[in-house]
mmCIF file with all atom_site columns, C-alpha atoms in Angstrom:
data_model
loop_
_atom_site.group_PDB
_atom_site.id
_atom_site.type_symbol
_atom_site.label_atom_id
_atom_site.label_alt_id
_atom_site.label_comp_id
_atom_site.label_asym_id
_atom_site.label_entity_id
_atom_site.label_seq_id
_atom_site.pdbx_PDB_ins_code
_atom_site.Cartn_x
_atom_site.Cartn_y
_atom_site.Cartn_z
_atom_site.occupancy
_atom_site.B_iso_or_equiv
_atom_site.pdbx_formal_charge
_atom_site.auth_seq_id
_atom_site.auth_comp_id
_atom_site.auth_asym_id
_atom_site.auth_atom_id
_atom_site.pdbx_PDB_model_num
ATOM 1   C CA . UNK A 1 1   ? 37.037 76.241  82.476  1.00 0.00 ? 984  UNK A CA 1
ATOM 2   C CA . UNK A 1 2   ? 38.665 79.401  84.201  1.00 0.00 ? 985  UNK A CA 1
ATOM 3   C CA . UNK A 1 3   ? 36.475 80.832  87.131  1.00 0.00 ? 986  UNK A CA 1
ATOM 4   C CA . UNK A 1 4   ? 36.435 84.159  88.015  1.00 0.00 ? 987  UNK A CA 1
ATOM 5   C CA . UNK A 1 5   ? 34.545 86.473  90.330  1.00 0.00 ? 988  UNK A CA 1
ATOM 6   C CA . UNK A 1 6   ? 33.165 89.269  89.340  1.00 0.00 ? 989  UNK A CA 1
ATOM 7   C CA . UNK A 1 7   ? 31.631 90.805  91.618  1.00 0.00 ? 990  UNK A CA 1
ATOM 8   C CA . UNK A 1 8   ? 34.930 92.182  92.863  1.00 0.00 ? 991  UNK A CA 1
ATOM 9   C CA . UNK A 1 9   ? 33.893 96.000  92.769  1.00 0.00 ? 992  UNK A CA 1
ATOM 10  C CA . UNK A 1 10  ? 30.763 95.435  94.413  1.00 0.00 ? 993  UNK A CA 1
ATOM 11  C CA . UNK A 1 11  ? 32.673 94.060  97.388  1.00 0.00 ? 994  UNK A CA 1
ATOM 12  C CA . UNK A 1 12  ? 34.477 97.198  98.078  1.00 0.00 ? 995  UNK A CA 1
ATOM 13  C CA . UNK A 1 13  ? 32.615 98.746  101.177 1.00 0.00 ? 996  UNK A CA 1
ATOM 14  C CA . UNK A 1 14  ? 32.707 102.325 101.569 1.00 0.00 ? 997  UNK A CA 1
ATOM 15  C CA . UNK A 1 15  ? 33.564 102.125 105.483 1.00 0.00 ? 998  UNK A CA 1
ATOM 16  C CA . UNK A 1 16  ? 36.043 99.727  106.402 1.00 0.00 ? 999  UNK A CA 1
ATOM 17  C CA . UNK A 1 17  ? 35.521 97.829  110.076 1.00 0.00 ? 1000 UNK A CA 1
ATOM 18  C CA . UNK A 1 18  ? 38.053 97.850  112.420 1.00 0.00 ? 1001 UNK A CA 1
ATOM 19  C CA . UNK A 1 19  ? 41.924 96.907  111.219 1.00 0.00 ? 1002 UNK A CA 1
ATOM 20  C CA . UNK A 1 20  ? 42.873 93.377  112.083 1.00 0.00 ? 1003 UNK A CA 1
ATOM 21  C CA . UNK A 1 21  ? 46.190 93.750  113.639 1.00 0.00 ? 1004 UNK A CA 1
ATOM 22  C CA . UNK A 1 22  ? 45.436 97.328  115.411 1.00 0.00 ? 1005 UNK A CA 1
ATOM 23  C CA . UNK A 1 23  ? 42.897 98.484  118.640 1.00 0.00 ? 1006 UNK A CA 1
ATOM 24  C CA . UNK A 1 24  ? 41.533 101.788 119.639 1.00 0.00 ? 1007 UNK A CA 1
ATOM 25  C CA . UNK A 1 25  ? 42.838 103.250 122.640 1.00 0.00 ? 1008 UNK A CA 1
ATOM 26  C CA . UNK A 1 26  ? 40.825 105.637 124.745 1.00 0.00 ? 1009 UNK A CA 1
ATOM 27  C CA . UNK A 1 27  ? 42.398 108.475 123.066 1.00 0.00 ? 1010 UNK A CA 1
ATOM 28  C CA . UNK A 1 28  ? 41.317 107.271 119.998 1.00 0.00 ? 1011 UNK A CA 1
ATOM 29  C CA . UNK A 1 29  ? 44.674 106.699 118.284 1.00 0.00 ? 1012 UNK A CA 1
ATOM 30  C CA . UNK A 1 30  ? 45.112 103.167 116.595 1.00 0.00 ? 1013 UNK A CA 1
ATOM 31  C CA . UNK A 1 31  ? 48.054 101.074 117.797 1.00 0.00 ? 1014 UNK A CA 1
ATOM 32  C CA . UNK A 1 32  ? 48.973 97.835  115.804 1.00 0.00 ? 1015 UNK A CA 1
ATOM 33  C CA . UNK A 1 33  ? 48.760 94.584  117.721 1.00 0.00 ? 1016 UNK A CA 1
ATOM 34  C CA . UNK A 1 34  ? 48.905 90.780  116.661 1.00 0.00 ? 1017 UNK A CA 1
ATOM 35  C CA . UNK A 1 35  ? 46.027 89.075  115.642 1.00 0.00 ? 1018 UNK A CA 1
ATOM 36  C CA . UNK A 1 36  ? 44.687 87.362  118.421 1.00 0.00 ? 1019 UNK A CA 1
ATOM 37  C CA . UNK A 1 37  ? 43.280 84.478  117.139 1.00 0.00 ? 1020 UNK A CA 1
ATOM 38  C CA . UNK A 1 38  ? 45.154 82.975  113.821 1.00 0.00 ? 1021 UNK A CA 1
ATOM 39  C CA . UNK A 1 39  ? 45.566 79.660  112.011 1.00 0.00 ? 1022 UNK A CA 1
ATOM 40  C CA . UNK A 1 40  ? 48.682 80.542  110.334 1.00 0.00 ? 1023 UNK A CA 1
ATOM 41  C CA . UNK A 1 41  ? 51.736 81.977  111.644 1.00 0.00 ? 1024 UNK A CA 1
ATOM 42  C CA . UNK A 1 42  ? 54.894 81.659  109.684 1.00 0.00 ? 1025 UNK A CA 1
ATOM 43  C CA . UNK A 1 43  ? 58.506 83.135  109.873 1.00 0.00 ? 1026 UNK A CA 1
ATOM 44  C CA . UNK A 1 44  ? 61.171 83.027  106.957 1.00 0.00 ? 1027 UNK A CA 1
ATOM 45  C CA . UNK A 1 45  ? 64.663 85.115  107.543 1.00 0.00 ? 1028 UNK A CA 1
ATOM 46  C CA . UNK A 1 46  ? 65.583 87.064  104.156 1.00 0.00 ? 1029 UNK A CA 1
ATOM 47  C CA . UNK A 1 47  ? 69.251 87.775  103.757 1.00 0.00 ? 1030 UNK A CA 1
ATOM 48  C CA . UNK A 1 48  ? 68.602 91.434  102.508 1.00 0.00 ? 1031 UNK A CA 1
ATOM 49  C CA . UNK A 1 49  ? 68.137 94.457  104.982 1.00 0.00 ? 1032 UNK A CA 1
ATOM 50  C CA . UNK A 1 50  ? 63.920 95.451  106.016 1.00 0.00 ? 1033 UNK A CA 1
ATOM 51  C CA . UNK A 1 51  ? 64.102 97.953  103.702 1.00 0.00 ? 1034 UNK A CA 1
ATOM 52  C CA . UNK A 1 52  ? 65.005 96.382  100.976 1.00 0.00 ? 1035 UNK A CA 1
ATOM 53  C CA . UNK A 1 53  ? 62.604 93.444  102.066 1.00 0.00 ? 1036 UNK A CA 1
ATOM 54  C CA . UNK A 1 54  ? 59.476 95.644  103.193 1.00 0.00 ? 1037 UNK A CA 1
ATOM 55  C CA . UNK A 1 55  ? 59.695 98.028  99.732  1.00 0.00 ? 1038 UNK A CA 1
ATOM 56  C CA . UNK A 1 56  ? 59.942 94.618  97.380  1.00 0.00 ? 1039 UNK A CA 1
ATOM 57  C CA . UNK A 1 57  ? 57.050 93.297  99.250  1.00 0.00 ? 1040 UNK A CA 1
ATOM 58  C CA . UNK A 1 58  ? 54.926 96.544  98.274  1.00 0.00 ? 1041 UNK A CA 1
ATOM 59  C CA . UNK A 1 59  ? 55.021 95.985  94.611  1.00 0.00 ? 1042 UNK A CA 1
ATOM 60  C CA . UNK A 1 60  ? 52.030 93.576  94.733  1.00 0.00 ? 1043 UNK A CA 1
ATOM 61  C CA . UNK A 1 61  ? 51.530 93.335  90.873  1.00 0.00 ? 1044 UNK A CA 1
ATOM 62  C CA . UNK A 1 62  ? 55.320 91.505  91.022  1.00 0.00 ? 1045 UNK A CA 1
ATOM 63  C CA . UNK A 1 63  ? 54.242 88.870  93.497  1.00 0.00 ? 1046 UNK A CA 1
ATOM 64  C CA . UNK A 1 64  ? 53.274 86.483  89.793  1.00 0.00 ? 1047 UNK A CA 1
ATOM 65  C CA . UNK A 1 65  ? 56.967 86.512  89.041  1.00 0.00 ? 1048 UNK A CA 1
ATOM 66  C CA . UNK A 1 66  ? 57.722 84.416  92.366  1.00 0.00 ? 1049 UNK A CA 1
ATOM 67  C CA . UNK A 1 67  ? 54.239 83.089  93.830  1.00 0.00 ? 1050 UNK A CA 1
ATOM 68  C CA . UNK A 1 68  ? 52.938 79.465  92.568  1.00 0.00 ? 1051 UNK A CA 1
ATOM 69  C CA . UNK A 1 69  ? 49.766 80.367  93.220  1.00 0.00 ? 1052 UNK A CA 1
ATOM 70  C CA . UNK A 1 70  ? 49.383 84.361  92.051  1.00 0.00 ? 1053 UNK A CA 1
ATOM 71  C CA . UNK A 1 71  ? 48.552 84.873  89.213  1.00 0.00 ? 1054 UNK A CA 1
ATOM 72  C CA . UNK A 1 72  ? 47.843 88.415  88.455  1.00 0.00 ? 1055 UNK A CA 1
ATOM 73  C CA . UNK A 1 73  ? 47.406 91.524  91.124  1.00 0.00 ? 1056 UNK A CA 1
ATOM 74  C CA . UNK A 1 74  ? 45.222 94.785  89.930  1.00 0.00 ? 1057 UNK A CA 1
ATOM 75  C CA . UNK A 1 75  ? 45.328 98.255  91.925  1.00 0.00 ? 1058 UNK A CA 1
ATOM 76  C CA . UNK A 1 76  ? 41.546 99.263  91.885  1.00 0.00 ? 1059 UNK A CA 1
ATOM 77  C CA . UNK A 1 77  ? 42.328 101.967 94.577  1.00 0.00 ? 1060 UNK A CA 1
ATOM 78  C CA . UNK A 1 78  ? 44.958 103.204 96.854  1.00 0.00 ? 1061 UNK A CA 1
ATOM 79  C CA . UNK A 1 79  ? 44.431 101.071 99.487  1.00 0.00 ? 1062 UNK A CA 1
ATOM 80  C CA . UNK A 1 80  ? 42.491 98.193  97.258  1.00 0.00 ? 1063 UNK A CA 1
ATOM 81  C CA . UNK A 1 81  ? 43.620 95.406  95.189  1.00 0.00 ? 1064 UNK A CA 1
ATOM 82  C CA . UNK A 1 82  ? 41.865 92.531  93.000  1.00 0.00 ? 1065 UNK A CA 1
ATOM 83  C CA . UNK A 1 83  ? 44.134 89.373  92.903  1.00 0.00 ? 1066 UNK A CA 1
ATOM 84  C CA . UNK A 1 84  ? 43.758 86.470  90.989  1.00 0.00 ? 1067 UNK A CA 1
ATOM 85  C CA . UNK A 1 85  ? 44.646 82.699  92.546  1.00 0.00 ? 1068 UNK A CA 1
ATOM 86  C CA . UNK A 1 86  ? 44.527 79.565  90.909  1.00 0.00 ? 1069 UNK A CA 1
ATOM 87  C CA . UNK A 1 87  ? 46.179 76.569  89.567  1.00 0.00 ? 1070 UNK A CA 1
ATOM 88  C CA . UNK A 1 88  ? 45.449 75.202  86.079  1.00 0.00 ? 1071 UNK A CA 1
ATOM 89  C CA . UNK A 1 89  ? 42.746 76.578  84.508  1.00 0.00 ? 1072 UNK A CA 1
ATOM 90  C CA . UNK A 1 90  ? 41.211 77.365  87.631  1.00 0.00 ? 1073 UNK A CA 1
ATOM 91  C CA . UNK A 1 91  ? 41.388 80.874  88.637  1.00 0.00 ? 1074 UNK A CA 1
ATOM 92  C CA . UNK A 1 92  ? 39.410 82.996  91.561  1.00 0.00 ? 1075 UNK A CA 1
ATOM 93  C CA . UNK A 1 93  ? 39.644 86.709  91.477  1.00 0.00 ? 1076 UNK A CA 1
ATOM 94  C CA . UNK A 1 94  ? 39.014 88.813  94.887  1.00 0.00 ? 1077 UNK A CA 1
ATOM 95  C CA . UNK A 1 95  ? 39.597 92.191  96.639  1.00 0.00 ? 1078 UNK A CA 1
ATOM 96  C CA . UNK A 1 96  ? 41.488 92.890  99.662  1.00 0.00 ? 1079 UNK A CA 1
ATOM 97  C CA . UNK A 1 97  ? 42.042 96.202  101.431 1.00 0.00 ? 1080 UNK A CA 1
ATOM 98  C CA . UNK A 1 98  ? 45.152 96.886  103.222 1.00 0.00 ? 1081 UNK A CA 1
ATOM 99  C CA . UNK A 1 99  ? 44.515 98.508  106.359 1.00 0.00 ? 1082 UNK A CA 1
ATOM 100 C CA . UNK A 1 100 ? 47.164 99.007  108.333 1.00 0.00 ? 1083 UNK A CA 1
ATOM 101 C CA . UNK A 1 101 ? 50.619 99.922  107.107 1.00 0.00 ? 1084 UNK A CA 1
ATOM 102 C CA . UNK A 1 102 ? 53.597 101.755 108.513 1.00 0.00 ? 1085 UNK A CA 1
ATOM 103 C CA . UNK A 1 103 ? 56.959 101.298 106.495 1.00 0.00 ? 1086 UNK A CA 1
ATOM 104 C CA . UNK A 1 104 ? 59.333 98.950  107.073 1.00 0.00 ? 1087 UNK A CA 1
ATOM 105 C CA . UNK A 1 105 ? 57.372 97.883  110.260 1.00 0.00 ? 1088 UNK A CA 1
ATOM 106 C CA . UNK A 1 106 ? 53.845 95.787  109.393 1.00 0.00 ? 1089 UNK A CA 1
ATOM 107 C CA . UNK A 1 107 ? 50.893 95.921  106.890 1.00 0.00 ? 1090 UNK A CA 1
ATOM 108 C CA . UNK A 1 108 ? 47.607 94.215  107.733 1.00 0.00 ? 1091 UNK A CA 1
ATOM 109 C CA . UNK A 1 109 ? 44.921 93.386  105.681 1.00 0.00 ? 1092 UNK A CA 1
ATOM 110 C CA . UNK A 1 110 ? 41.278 91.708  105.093 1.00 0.00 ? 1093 UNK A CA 1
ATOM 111 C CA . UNK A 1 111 ? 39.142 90.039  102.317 1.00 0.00 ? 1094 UNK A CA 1
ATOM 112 C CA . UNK A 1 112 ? 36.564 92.029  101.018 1.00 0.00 ? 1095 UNK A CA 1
ATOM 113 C CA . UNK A 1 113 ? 34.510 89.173  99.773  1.00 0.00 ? 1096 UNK A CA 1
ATOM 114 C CA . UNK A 1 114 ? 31.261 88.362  101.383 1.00 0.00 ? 1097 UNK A CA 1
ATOM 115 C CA . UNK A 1 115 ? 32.050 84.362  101.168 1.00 0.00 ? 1098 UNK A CA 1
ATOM 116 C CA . UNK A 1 116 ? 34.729 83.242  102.704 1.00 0.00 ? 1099 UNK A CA 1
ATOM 117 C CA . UNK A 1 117 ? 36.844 85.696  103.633 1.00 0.00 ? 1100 UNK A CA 1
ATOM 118 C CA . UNK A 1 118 ? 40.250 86.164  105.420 1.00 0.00 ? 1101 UNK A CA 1
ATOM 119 C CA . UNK A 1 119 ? 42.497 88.685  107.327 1.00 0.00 ? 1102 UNK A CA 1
ATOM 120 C CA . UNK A 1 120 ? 46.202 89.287  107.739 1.00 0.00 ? 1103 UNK A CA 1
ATOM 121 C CA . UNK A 1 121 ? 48.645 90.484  108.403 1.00 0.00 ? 1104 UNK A CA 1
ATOM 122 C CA . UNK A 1 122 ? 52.833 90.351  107.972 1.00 0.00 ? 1105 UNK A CA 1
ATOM 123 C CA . UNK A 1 123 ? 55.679 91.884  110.069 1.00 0.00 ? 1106 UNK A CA 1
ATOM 124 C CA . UNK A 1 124 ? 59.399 93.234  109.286 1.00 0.00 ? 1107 UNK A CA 1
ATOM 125 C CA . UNK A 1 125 ? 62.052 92.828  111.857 1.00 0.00 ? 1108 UNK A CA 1
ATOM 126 C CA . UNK A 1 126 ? 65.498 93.642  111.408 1.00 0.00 ? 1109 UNK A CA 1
ATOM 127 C CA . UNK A 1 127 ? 67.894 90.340  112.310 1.00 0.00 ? 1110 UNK A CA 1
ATOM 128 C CA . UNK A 1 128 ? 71.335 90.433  114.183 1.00 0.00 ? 1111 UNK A CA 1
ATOM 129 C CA . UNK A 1 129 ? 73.126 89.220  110.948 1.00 0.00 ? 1112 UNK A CA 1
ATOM 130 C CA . UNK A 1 130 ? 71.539 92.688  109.080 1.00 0.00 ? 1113 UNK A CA 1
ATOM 131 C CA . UNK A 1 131 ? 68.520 90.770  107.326 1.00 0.00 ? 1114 UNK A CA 1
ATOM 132 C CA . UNK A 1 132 ? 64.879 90.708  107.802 1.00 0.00 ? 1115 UNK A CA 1
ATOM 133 C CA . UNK A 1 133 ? 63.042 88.194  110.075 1.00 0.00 ? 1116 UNK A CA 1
ATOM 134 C CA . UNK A 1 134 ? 59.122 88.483  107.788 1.00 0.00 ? 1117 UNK A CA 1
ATOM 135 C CA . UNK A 1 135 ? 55.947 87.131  109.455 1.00 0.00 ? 1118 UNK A CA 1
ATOM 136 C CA . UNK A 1 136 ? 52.964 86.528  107.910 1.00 0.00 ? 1119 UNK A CA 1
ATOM 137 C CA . UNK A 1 137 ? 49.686 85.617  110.218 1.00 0.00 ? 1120 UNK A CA 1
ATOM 138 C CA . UNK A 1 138 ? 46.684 84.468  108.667 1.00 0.00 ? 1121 UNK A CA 1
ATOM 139 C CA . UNK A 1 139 ? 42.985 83.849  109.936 1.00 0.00 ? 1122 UNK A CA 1
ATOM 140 C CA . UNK A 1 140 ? 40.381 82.227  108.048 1.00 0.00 ? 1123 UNK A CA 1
ATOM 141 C CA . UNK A 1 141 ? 37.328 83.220  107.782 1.00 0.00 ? 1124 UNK A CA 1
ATOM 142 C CA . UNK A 1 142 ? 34.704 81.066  105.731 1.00 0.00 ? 1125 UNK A CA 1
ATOM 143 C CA . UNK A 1 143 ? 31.285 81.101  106.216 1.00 0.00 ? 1126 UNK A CA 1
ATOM 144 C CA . UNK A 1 144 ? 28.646 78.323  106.154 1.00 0.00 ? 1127 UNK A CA 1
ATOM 145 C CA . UNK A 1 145 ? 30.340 74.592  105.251 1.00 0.00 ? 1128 UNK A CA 1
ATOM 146 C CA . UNK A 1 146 ? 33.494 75.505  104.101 1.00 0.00 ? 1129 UNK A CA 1
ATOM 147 C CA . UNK A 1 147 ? 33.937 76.900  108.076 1.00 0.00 ? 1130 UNK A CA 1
ATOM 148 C CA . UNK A 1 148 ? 34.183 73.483  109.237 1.00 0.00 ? 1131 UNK A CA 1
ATOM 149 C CA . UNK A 1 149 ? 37.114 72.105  107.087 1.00 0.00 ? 1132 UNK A CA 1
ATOM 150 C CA . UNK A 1 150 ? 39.108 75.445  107.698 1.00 0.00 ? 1133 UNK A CA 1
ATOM 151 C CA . UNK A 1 151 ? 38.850 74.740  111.508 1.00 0.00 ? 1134 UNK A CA 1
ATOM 152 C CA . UNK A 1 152 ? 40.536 70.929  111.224 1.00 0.00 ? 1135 UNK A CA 1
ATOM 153 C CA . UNK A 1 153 ? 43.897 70.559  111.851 1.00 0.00 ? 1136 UNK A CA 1
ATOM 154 C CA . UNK A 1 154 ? 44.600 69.076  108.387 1.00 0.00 ? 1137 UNK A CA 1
ATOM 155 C CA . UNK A 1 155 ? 43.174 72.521  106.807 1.00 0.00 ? 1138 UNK A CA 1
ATOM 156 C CA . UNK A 1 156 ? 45.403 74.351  109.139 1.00 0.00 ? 1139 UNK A CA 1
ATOM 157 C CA . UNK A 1 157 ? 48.623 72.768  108.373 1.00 0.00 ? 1140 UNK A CA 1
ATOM 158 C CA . UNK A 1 158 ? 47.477 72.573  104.456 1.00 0.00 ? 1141 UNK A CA 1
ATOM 159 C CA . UNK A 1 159 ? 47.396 76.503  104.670 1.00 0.00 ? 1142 UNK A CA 1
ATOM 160 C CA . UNK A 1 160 ? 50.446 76.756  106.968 1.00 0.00 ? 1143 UNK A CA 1
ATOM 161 C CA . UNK A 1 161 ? 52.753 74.857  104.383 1.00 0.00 ? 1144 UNK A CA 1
ATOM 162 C CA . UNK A 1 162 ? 51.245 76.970  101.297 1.00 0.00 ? 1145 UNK A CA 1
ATOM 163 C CA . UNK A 1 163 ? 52.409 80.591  102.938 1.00 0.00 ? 1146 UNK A CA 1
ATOM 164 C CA . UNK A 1 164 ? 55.608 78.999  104.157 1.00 0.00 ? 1147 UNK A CA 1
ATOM 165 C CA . UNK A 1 165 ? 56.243 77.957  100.346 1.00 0.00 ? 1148 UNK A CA 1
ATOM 166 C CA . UNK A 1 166 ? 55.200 81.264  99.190  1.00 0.00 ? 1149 UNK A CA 1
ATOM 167 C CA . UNK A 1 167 ? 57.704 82.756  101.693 1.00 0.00 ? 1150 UNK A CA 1
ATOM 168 C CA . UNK A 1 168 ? 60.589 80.950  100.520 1.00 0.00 ? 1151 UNK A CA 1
ATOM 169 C CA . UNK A 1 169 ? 59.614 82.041  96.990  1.00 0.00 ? 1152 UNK A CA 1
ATOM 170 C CA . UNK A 1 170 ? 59.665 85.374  98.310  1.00 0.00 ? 1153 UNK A CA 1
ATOM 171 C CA . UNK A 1 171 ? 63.102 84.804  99.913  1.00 0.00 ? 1154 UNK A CA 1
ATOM 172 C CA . UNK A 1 172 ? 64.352 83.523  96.722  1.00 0.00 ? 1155 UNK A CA 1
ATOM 173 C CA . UNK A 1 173 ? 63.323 86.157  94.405  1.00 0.00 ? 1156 UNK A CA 1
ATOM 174 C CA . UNK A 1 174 ? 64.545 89.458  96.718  1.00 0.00 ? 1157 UNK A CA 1
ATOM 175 C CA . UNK A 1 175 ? 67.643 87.548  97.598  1.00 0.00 ? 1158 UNK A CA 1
ATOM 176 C CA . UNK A 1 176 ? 68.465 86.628  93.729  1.00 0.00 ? 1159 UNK A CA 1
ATOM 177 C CA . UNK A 1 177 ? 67.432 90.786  93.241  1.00 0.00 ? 1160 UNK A CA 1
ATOM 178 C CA . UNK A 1 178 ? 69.680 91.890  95.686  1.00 0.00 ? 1161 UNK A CA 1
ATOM 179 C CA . UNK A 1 179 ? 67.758 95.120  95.906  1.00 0.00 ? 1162 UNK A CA 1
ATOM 180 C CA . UNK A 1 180 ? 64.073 96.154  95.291  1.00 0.00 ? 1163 UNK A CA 1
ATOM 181 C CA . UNK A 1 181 ? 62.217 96.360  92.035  1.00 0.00 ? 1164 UNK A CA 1
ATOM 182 C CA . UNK A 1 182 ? 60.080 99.629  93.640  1.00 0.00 ? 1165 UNK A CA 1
ATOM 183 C CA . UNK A 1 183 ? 58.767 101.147 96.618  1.00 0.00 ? 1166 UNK A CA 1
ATOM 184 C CA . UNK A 1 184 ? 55.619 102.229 97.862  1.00 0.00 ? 1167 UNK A CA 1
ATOM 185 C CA . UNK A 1 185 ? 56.513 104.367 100.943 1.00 0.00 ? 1168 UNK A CA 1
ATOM 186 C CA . UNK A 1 186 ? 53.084 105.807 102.413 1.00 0.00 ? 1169 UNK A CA 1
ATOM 187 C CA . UNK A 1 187 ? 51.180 104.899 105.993 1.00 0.00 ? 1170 UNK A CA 1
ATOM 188 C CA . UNK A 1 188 ? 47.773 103.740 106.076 1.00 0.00 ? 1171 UNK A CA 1
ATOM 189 C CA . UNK A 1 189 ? 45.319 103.589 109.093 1.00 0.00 ? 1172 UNK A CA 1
ATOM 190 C CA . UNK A 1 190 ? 42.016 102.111 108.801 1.00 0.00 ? 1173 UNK A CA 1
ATOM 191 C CA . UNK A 1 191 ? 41.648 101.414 105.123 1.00 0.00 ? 1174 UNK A CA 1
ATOM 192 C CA . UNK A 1 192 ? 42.800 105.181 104.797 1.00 0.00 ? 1175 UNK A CA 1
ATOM 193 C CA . UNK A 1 193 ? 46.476 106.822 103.186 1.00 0.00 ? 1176 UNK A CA 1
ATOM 194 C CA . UNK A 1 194 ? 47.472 109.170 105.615 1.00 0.00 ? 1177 UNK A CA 1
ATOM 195 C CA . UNK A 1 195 ? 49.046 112.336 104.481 1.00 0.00 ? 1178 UNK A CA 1
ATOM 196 C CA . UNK A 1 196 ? 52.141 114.667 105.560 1.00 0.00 ? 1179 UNK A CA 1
ATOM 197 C CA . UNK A 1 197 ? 50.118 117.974 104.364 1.00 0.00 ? 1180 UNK A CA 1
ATOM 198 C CA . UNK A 1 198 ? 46.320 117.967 104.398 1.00 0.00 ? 1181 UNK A CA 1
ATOM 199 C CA . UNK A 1 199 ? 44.658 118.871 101.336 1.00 0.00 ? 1182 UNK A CA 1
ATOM 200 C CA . UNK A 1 200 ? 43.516 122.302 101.175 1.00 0.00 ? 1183 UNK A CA 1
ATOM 201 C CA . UNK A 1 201 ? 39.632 122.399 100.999 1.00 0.00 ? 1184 UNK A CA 1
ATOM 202 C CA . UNK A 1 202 ? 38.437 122.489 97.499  1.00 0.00 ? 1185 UNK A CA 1
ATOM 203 C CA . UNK A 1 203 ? 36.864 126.168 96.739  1.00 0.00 ? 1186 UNK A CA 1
ATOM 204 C CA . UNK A 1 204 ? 33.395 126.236 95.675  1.00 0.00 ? 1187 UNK A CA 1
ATOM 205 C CA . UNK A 1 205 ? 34.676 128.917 93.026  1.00 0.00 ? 1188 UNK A CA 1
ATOM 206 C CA . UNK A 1 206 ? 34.982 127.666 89.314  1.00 0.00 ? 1189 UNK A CA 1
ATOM 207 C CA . UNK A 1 207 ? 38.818 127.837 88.153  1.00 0.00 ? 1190 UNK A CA 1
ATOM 208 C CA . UNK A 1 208 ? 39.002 128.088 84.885  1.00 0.00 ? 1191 UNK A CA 1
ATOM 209 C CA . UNK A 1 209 ? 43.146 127.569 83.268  1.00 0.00 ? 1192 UNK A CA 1
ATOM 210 C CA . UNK A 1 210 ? 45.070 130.151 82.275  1.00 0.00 ? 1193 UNK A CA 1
ATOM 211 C CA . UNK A 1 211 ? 48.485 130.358 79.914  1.00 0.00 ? 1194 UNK A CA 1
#
């Protein structure tokens, strides 16, 4: 029988902590870093330029046409999406808010559930043969008995092999492409889309259409 969580909207704060991968200088401007403290770190070279690689790996709601363990991605806002995992009949549906994200540079994220969770984050870098070196660091974060297995090494190197796989899916599918599906283009610090223009403030004054 298929389980799913639903108390995905509920676990959508309305404050988001501090970005994995970035710090707070004294001037108060975030700077991306490395996570610090990881159990997964794995590297795959794609034969397609970061461009091409960072604006394939935005379109989320494709990554069920190439992952063996995705099975369906939903946008519940701009900078928050439900997935759904699973093999079989067994399915588990939770949200994760991307963070941190400058274009064909880095994206970090976290789990918004309350138990476990998980943060992350991946990396573009541009190769001497014209491709993209991707990165993707992981750090689990499970609470209560499910803490213990995550910290053995056989844990570890189950969850190291199952985002290298899903890399070389990755590398498979944008490769076979040859070019991106879509793009999504826009900067995000601290769970927030940053914009070129400010929006004017809203008048107070009822504005009724006209034509």
């Amino acid at each position: 029988m298929a389980h799913e969580n639903d108390a995905v909207h509920q676990a959508v704060p309305n404050a988001p902590g501090t970005a994995p991968g970035t710090r707070a200088d004294a001037d108060g401007v975030t700077r991306r870093r490395p996570l610090r403290e990881r159990h997964v770190e794995e590297t795959v070279e794609v034969a397609v330029p970061v461009r091409t690689a960072y604006n394939q790996w935005t379109q989320f709601k494709t990554f069920p046409r190439f992952s063996t363990v995705v099975r369906g991605v939903e946008q519940i806002r701009p900078t928050v999406t439900a997935w759904t995992i699973g093999y079989g009949v067994l399915r588990h549906r939770f949200a994760v808010e991307i963070v941190e994200q400058d274009p064909d540079a880095y994206l970090a994220w976290r789990g918004l559930e309350q138990n476990p969770t998980h943060q992350g984050e991946v990396e573009f870098r541009p190769t001497e043969s014209g491709g993209t070196a991707i990165t993707v660091r992981m750090l689990l974060q499970p609470r209560g008995a499910s803490g213990i297995l995550t910290r053995s090494s056989g844990a570890a190197r189950l969850a190291a092999r199952l985002v290298r796989g899903e890399l070389m899916n990755f590398k498979q599918f944008i490769e076979g492409l040859g070019q991106e599906g879509g793009a999504w283009r826009g900067t995000i610090r601290n769970g927030r889309v940053q914009h070129d223009h400010p929006e004017p403030p809203r008048s107070r004054v009822a504005q009724w259409p006209v034509g």
